[in-house]
Short mmCIF file of C-alpha atoms in Angstrom, two decimals:
data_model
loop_
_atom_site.label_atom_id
_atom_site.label_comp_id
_atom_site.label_asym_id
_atom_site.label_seq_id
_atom_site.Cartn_x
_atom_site.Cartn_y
_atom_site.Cartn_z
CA UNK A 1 -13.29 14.26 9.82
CA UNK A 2 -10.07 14.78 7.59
CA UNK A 3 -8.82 12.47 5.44
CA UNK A 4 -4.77 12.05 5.15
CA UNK A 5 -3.60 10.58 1.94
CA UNK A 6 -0.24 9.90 0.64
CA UNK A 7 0.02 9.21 -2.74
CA UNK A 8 3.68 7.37 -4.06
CA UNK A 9 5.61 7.58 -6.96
CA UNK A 10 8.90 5.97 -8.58
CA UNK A 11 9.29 9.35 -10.23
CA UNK A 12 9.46 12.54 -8.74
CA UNK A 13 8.58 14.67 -11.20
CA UNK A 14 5.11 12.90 -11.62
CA UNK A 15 4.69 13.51 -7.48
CA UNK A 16 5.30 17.58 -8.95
CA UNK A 17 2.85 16.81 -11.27
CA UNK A 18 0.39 15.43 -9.03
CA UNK A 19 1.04 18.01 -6.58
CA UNK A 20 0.06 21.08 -8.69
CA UNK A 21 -3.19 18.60 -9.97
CA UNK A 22 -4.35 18.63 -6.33
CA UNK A 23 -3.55 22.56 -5.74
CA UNK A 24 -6.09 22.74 -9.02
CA UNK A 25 -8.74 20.39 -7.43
CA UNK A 26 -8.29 22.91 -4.28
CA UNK A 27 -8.98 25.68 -6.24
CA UNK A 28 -12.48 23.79 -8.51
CA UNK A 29 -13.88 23.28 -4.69
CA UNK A 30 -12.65 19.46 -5.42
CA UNK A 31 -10.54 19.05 -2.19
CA UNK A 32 -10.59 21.25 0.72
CA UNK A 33 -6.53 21.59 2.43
CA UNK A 34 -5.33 21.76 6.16
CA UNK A 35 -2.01 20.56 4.49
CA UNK A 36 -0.17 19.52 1.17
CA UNK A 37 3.15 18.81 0.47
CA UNK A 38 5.84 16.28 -1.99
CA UNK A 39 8.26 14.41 -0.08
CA UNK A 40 10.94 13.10 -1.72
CA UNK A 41 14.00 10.97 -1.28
CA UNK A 42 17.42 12.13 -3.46
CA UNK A 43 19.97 9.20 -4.50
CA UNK A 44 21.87 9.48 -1.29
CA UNK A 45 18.67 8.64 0.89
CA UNK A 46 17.81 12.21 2.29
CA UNK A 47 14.30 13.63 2.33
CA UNK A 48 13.09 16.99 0.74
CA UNK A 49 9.87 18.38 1.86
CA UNK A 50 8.09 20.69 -0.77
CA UNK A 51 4.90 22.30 0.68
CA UNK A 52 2.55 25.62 -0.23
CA UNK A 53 3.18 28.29 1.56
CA UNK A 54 -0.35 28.74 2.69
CA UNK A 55 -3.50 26.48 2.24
CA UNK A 56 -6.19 28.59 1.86
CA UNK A 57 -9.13 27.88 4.58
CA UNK A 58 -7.15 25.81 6.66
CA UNK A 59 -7.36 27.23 10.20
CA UNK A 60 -4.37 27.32 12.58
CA UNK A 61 -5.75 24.73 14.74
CA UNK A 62 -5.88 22.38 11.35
CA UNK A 63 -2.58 23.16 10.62
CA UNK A 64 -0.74 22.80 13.90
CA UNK A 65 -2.31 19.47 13.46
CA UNK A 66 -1.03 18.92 10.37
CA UNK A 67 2.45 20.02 10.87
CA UNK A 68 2.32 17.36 14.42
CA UNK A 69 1.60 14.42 11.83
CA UNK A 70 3.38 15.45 9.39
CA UNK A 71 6.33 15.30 11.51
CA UNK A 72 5.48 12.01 13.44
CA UNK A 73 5.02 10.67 10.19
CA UNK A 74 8.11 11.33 8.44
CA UNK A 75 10.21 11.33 11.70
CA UNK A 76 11.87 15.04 10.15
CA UNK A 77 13.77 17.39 12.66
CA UNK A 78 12.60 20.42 13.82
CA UNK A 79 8.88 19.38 15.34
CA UNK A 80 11.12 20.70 18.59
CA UNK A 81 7.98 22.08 20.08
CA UNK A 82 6.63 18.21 20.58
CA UNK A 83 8.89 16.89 23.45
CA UNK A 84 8.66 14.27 25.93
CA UNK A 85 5.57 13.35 27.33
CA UNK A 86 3.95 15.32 24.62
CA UNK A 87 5.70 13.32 21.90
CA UNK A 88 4.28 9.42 23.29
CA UNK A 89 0.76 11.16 23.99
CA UNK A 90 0.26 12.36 20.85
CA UNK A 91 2.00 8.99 19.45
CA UNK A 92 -0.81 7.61 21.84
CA UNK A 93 -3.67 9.23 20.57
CA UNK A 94 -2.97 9.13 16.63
CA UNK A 95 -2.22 5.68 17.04
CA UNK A 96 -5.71 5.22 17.95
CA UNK A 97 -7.05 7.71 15.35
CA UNK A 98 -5.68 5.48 12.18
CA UNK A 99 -2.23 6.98 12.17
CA UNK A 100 -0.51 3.68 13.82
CA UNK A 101 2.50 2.34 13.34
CA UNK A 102 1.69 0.16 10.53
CA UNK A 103 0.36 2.94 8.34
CA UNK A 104 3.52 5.32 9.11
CA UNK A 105 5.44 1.75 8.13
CA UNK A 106 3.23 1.64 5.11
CA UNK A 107 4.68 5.57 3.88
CA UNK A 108 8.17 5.56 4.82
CA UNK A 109 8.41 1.71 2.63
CA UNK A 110 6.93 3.81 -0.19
CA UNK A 111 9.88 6.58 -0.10
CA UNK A 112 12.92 4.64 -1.49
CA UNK A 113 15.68 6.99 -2.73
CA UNK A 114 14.48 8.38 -5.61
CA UNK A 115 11.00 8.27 -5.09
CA UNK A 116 8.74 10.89 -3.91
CA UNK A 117 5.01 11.07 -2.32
CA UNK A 118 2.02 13.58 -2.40
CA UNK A 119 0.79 13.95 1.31
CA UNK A 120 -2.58 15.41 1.74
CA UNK A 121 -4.64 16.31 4.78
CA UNK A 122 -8.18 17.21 3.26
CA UNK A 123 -11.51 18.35 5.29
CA UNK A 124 -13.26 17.54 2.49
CA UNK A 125 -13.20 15.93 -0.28
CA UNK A 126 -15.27 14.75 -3.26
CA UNK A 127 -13.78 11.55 -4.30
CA UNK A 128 -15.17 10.47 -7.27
CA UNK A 129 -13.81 13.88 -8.91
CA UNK A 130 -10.78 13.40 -6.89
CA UNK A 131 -10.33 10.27 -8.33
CA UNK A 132 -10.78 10.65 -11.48
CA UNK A 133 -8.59 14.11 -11.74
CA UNK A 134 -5.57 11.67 -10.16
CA UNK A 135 -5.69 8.59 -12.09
CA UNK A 136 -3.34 9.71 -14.66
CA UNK A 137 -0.61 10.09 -12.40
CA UNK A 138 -1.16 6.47 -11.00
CA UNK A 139 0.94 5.87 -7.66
CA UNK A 140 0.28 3.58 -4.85
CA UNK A 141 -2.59 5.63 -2.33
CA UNK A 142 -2.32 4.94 1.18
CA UNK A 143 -5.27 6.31 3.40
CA UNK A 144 -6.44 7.02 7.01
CA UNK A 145 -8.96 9.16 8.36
CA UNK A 146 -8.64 11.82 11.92
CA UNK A 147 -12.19 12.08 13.41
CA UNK A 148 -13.19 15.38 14.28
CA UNK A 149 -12.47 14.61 17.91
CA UNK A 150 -9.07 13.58 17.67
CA UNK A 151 -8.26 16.50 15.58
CA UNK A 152 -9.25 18.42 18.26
CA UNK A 153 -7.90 16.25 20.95
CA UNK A 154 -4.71 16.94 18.96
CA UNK A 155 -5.05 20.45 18.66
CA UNK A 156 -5.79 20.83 22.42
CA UNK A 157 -2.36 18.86 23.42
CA UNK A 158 -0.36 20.45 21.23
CA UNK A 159 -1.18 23.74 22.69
CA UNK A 160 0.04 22.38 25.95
CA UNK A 161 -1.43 23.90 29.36
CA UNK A 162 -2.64 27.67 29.01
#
């Protein structure tokens, strides 16, 4: 099962902040990745996307996943290799996995320009440590969980017919 939080803030430099807090907690065995990144929104409404360049462990199955919500999620250009069909299936399916359109709702009313968000897609995770590591950047958490069957479902549609 993964979990995919998004954490928003008023401030973006506290979303930095909470952002390098959560690469720590990856590296204490805290929080296990298949994807991490800061949105944020400038002054004149556009969106930034700040990610690692690699999460360690996460497999390429986990992070074509990723990348697929990610996009549907924040709507952003260039998720060109979801097209058609593929695009309303996939809606489909994470709409029934927790990712529906009221949650997606939910994250794009937390991005206002000048805000910014922490979006993580976690195998694991020990919350109570995760929690308490967090709390002092505050920010409102949004939450939803991918079973380990839709991931896969996910993962099998995305690479398309072989």
């Amino acid at each position: 099962m993964s979990e995919l939080i998004v954490i928003g803030y008023d401030d973006p430099e506290v979303a930095q902040n909470a952002f390098a807090t959560v690469q720590d907690l990856q590296r204490d065995y805290v929080v296990h990745l298949n994807g991490l990144a800061v949105v944020s929104v400038d002054a004149d409404g556009d969106t930034h996307v700040d990610t690692t360049s690699r999460i360690v462990g996460a497999s390429v199955t986990s992070g074509a996943v990723w990348g697929a919500i990610f996009g549907l999620l924040f709507l952003l250009p260039g998720v060109g290799l979801l097209t058609g069909a593929a695009v309303g299936g996939l809606i489909g399916k994470l709409s029934k996995s927790g990712l529906d359109d009221q949650f997606r709702q939910q994250v794009q009313n937390l991005l206002k320009p000048g805000s910014a968000a922490v979006v993580i897609m976690s195998s694991k995770l020990t919350d109570d440590k995760f929690t308490v590591a967090m709390q002092p950047h505050g920010g409102t958490v949004l939450k939803t969980s991918l079973s380990d069957a839709d991931e896969k479902e996910l993962a099998e549609q995305l690479a398309g017919p072989q």
